[in-house]
CSV table of N, CA and C in Angstrom, one decimal:
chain,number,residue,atom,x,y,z
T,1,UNK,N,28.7,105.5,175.4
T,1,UNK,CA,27.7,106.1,174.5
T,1,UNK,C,26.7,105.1,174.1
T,2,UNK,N,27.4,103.9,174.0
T,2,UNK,CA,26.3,102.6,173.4
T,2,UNK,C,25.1,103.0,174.3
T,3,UNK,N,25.3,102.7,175.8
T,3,UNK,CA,24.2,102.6,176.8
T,3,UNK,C,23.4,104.0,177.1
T,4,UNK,N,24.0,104.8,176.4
T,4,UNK,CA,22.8,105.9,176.1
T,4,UNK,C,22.0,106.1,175.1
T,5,UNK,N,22.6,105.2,174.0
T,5,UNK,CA,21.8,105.1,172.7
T,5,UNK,C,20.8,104.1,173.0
T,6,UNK,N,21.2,103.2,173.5
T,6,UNK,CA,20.0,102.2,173.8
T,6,UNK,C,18.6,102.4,174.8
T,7,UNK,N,19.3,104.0,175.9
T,7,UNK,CA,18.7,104.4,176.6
T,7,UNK,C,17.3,105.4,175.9
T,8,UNK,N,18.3,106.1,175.0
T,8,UNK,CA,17.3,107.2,174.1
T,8,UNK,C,15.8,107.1,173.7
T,9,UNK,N,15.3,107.6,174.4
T,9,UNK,CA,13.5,107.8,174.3
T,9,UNK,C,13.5,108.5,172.9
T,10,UNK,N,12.9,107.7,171.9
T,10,UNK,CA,12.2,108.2,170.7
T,10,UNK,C,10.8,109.0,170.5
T,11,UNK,N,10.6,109.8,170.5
T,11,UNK,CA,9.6,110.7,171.1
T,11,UNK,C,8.8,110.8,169.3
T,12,UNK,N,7.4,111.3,169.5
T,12,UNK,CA,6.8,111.2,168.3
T,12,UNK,C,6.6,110.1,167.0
T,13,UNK,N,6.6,109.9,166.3
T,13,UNK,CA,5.6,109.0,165.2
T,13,UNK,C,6.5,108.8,164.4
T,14,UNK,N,7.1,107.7,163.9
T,14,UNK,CA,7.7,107.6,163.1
T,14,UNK,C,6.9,105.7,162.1
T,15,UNK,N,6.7,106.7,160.7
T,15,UNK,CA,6.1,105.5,160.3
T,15,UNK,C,6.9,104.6,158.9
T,16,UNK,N,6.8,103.5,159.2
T,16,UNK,CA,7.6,102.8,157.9
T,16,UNK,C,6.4,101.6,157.3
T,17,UNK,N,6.2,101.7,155.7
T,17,UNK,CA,5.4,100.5,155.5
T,17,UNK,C,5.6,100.2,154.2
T,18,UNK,N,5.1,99.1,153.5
T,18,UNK,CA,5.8,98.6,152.4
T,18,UNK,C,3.8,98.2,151.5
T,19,UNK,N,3.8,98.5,150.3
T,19,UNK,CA,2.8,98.2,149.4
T,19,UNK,C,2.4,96.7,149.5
T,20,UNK,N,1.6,95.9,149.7
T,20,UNK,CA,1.4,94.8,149.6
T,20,UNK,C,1.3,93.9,147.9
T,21,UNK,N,0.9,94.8,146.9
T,21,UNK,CA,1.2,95.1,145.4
T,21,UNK,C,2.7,94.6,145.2
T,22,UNK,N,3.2,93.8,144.5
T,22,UNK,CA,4.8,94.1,144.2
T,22,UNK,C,4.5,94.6,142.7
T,23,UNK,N,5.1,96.2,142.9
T,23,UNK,CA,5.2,96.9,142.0
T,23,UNK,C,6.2,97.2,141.1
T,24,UNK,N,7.1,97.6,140.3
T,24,UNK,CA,7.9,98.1,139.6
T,24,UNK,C,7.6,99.7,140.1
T,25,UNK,N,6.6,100.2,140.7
T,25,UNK,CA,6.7,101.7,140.7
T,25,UNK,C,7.1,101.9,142.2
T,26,UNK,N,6.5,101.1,143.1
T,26,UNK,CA,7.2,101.4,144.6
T,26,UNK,C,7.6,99.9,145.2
T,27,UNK,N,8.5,99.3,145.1
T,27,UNK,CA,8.8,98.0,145.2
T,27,UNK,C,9.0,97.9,146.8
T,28,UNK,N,9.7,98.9,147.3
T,28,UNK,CA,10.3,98.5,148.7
T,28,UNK,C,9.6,99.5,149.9
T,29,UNK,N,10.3,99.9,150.9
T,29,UNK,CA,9.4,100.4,151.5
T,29,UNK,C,10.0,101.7,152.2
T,30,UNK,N,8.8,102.4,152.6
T,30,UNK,CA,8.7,103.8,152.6
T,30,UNK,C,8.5,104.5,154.0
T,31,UNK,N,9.0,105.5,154.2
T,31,UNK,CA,9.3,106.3,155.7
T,31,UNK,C,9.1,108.1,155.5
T,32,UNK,N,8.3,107.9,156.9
T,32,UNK,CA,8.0,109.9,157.1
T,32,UNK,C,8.5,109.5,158.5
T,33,UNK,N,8.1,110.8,158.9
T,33,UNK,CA,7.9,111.1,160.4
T,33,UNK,C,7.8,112.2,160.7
T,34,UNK,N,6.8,112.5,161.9
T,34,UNK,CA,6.3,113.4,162.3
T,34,UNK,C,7.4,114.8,162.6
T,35,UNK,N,7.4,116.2,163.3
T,35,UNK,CA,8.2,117.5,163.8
T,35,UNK,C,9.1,116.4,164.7
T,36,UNK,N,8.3,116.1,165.6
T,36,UNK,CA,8.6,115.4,167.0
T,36,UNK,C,10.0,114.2,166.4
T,37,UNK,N,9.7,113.1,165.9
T,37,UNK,CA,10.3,112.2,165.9
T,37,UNK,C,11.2,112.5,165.2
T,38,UNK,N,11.3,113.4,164.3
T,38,UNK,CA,12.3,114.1,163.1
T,38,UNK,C,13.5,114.8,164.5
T,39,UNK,N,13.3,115.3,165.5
T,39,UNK,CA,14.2,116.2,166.2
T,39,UNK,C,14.6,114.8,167.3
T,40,UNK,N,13.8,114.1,167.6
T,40,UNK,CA,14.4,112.3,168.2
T,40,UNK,C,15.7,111.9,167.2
T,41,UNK,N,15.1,111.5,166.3
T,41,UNK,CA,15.8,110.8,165.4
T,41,UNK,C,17.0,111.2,165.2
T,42,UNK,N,17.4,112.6,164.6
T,42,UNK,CA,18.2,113.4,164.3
T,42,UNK,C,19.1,113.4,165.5
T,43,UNK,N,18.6,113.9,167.0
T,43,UNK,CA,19.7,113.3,167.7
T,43,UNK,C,20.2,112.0,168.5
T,44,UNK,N,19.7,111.3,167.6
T,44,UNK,CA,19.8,109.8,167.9
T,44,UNK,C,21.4,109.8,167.3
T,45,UNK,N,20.7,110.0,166.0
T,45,UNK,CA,21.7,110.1,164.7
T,45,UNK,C,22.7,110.9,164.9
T,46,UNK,N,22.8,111.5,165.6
T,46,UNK,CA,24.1,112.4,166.3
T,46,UNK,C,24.9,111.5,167.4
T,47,UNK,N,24.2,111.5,168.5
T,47,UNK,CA,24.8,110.2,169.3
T,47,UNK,C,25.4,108.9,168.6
T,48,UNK,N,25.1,108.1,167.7
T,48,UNK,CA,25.4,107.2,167.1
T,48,UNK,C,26.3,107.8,166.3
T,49,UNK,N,26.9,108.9,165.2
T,49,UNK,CA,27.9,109.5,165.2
T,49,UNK,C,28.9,109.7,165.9
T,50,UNK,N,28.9,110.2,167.0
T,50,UNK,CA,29.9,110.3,167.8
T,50,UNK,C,30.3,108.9,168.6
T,51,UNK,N,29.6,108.3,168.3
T,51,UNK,CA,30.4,106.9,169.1
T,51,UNK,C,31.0,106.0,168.6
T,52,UNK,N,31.9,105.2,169.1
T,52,UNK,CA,33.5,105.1,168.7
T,52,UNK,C,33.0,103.8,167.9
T,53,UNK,N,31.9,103.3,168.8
T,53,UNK,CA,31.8,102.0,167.7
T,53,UNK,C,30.4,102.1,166.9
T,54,UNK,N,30.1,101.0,166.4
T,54,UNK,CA,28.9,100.6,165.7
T,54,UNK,C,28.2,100.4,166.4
T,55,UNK,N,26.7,101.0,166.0
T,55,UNK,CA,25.3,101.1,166.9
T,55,UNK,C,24.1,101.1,166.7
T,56,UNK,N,23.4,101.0,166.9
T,56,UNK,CA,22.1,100.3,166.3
T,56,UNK,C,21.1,100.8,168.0
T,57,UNK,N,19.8,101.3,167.1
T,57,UNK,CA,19.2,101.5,167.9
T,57,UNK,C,17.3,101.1,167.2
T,58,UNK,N,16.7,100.5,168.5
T,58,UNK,CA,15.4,99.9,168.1
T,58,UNK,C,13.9,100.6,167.9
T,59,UNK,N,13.3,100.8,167.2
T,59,UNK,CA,12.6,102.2,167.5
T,59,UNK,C,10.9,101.5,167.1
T,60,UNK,N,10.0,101.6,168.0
T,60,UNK,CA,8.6,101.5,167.6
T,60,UNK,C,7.7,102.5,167.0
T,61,UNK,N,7.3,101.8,166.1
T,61,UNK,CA,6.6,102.2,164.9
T,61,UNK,C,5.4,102.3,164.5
T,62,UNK,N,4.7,103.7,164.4
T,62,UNK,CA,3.4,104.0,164.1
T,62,UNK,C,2.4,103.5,162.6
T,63,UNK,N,1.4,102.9,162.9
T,63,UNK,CA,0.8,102.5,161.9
T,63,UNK,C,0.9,103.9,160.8
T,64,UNK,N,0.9,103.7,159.6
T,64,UNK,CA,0.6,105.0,158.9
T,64,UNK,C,-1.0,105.2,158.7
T,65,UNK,N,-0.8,106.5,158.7
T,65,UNK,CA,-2.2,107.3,158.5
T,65,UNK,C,-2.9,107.0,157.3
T,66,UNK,N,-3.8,107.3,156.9
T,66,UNK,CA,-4.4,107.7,155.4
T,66,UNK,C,-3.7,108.2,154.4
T,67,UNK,N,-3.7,109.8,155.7
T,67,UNK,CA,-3.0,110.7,154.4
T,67,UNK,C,-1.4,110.2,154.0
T,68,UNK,N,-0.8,109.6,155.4
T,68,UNK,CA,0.7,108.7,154.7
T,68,UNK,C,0.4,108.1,153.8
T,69,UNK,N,-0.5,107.4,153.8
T,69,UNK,CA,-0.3,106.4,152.5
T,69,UNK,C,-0.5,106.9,151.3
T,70,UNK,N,-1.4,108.1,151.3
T,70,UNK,CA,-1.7,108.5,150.2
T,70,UNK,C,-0.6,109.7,149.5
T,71,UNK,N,0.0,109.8,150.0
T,71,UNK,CA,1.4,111.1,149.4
T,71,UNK,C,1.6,110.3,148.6
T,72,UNK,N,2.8,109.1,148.6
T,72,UNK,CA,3.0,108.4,147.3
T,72,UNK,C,2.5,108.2,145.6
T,73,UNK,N,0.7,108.5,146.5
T,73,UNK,CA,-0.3,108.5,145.4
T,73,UNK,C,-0.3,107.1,144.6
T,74,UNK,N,-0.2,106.1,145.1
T,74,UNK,CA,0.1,104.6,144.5
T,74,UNK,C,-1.8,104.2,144.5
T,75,UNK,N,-2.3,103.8,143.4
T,75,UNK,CA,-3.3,103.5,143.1
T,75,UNK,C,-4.4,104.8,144.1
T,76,UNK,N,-4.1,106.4,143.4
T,76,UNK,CA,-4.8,107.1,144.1
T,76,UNK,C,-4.8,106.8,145.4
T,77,UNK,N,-3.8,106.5,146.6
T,77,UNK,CA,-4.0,106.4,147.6
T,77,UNK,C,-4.6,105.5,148.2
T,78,UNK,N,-5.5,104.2,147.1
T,78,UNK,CA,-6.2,103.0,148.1
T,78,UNK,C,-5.5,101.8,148.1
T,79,UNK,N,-3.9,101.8,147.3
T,79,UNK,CA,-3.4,100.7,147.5
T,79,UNK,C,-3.2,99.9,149.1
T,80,UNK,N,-3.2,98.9,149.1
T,80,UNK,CA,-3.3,97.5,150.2
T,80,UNK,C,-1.6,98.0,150.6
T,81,UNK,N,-1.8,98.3,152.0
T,81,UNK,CA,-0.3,98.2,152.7
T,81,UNK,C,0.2,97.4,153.7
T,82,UNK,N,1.2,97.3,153.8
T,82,UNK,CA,1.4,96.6,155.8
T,82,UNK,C,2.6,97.2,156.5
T,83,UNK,N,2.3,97.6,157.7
T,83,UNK,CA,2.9,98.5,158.5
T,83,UNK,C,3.9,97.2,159.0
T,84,UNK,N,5.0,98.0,159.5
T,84,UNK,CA,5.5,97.0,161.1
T,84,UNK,C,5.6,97.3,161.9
T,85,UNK,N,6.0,96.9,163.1
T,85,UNK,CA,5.6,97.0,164.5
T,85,UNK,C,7.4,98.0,165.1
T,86,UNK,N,8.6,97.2,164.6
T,86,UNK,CA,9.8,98.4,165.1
T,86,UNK,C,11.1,98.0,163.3
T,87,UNK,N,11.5,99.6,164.3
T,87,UNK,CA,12.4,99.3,162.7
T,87,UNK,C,14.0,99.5,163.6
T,88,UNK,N,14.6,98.8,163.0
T,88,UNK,CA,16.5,99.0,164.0
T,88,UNK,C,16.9,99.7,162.9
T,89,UNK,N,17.6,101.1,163.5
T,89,UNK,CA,18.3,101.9,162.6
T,89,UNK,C,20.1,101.0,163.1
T,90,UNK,N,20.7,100.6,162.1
T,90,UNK,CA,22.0,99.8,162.4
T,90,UNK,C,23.0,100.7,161.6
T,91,UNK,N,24.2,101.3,162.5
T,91,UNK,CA,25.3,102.2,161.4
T,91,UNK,C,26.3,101.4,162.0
T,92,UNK,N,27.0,101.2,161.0
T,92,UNK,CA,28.0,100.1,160.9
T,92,UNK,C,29.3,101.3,160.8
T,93,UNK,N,30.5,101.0,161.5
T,93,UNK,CA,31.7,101.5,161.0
T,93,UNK,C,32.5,100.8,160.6
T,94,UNK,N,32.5,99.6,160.3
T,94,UNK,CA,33.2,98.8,160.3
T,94,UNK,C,32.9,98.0,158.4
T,95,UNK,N,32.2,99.0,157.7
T,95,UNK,CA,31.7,98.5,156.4
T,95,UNK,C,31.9,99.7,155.2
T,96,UNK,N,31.9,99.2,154.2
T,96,UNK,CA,32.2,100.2,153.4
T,96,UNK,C,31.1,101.2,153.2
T,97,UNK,N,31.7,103.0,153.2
T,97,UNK,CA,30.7,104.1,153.5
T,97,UNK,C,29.3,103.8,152.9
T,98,UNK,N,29.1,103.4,151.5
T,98,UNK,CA,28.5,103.2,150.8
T,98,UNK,C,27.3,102.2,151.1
T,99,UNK,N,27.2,101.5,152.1
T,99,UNK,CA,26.7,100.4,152.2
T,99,UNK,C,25.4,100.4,152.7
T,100,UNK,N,24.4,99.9,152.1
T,100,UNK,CA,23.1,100.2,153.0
T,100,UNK,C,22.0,98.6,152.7
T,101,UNK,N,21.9,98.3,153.5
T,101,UNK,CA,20.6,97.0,153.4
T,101,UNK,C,19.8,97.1,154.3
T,102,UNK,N,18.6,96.5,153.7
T,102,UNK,CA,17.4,96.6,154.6
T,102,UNK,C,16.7,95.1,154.7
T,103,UNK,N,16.7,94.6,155.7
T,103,UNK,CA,16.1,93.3,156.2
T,103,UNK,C,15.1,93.4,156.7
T,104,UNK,N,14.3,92.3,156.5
T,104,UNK,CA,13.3,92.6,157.0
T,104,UNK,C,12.9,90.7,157.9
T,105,UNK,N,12.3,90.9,159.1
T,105,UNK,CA,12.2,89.4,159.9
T,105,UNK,C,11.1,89.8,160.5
T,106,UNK,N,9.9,89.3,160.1
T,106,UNK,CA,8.4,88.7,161.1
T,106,UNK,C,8.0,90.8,160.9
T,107,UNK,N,7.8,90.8,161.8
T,107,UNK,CA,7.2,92.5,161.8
T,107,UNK,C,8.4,94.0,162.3
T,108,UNK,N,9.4,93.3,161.9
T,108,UNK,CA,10.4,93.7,162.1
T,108,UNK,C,11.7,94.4,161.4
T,109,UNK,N,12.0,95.5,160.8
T,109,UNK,CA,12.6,96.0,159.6
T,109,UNK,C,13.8,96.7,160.1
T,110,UNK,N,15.2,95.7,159.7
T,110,UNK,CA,16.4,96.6,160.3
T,110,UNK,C,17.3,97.5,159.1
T,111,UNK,N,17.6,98.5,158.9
T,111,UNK,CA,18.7,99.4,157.9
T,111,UNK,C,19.7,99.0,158.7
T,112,UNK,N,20.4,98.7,157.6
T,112,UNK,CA,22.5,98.7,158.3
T,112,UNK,C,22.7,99.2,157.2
T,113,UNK,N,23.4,100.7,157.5
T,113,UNK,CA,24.5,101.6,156.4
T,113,UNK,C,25.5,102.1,157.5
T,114,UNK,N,26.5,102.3,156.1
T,114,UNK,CA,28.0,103.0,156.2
T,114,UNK,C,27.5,104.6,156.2
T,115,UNK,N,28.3,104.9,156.2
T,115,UNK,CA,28.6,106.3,157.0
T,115,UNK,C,27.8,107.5,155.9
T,116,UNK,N,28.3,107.2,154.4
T,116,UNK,CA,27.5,107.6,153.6
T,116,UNK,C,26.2,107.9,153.3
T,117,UNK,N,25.7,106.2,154.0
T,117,UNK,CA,24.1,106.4,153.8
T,117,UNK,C,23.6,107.0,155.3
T,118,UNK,N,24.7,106.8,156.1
T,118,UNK,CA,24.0,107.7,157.3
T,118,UNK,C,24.0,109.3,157.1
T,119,UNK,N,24.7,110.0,156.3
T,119,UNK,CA,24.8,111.3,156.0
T,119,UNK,C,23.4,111.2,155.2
T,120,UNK,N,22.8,110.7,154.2
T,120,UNK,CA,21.8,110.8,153.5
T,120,UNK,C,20.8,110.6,154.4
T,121,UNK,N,20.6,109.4,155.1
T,121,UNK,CA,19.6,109.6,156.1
T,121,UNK,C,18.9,110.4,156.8
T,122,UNK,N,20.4,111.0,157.7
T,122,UNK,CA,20.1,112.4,158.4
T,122,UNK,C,19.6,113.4,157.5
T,123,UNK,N,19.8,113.8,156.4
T,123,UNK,CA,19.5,115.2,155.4
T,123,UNK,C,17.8,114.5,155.2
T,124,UNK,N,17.1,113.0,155.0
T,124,UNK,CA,16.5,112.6,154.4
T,124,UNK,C,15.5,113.2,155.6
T,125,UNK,N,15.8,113.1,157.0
T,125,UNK,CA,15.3,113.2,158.1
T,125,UNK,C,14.8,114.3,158.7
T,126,UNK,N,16.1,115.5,158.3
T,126,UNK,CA,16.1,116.9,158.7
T,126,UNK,C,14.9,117.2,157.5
T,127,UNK,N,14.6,116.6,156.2
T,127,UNK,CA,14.2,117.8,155.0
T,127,UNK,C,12.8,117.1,155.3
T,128,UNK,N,12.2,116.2,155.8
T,128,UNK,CA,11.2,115.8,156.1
T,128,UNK,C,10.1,116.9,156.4
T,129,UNK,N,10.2,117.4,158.0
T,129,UNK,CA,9.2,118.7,158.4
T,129,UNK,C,9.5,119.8,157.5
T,130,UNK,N,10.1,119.7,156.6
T,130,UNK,CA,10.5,121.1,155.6
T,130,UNK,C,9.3,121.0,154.2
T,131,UNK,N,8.7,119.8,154.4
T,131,UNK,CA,7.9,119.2,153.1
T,131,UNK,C,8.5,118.9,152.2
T,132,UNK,N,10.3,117.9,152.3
T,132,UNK,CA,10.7,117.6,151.1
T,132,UNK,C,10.4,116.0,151.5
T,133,UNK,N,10.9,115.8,150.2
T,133,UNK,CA,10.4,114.0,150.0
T,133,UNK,C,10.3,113.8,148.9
T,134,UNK,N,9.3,112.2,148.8
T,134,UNK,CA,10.1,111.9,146.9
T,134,UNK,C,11.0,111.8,146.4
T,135,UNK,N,12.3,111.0,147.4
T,135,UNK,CA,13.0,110.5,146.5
T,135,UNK,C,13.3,109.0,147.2
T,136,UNK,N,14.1,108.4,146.9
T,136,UNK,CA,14.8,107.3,147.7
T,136,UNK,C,16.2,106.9,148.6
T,137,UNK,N,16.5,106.2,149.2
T,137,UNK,CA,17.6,105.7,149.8
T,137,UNK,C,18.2,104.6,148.8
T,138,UNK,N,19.2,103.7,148.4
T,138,UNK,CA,19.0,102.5,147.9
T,138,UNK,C,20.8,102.2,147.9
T,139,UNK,N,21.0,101.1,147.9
T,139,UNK,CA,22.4,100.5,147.5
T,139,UNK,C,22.2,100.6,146.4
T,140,UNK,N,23.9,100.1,145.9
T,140,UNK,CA,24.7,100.3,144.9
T,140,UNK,C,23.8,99.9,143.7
T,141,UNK,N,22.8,98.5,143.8
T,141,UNK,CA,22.7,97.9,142.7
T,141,UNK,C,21.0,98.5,142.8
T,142,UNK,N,21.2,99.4,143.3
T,142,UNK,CA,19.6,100.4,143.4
T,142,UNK,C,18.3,99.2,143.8
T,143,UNK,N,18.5,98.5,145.0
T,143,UNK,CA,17.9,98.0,145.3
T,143,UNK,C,17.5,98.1,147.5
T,144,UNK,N,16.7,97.5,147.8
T,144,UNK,CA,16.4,98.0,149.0
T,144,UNK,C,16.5,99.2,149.6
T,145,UNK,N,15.3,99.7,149.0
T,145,UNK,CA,14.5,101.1,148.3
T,145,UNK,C,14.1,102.0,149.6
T,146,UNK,N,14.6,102.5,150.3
T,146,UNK,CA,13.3,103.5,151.3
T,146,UNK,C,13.1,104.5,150.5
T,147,UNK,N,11.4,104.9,150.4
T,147,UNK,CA,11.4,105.9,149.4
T,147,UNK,C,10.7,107.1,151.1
T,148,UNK,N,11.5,108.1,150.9
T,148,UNK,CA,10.8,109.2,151.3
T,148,UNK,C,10.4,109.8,151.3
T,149,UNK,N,8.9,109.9,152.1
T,149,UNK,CA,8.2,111.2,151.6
T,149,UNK,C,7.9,112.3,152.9
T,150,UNK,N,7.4,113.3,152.6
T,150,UNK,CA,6.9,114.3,153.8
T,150,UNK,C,5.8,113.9,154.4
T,151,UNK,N,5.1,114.3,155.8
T,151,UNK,CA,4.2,114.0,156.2
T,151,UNK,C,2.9,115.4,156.4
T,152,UNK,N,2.0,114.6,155.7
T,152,UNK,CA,0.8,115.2,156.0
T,152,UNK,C,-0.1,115.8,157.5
T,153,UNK,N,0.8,114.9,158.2
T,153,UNK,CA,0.0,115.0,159.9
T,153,UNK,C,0.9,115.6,160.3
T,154,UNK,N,2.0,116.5,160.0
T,154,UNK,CA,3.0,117.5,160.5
T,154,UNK,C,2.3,118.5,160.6
């Protein structure tokens, strides 16, 4: 299963970027994605469920749009952002359900969660093309934040 997940073509737009501002209102960083990448993802996230071990898969990443940046509504839409280039979705089985951190190295942004935050993921993923959003992901100590929102280019 590992070498199918690694095989898995990620299809459509999936964008992740962080405010260059450190804010108290959006500190960490934020994820849509397109019809397309939302039905990728989702069965990524299936495959990586069903396999016996822990998996991690690497996925390249579309600059966001305008109108992405501007859903948040952070300084009317013209706040200063920076995209990255791939993000590694990492689900750990081997960690407590609850667990979720987000690292970040050079242009490069990896999530490692427990089983928990992978259940939230997937719901965060599926409610996406539905026009939900506005809320966040975060560990325990409500820190390393993905905030979710819907996408306007859907």
């Amino acid at each position: 299963m590992k070498e199918q997940i690694k095989n898995l073509n990620i299809a459509g737009r999936v964008y992740l970027w962080k405010y260059k501002e450190k804010t108290t209102k959006f500190p960490d960083w934020h994820f849509t994605v397109d019809r397309v990448a939302s039905a990728s993802l989702l069965e990524l996230l299936k495959m990586m469920y069903e396999c016996e071990w822990s998996s991690k898969k690497e996925i390249h990443l579309t600059q966001p749009t305008e109108n992405q940046t501007r859903v948040p509504n952070f300084d009317k839409g013209y706040a200063k952002w920076k995209g990255m280039e791939t993000l590694i979705l990492n689900f750990k089985k081997n960690v407590e359900k609850e667990y979720w951190e987000i690292r970040q190295k050079d242009n490069e942004v990896e999530i490692v969660f427990g089983e928990d935050k992978f259940e939230k993921l997937k719901t965060a993923i599926e409610g996406i093309p539905k026009g939900l959003g506005d809320f966040g992901i975060y560990n325990k100590s409500e820190e390393d934040i993905l905030y979710i929102w819907w996408n306007l280019d859907s």
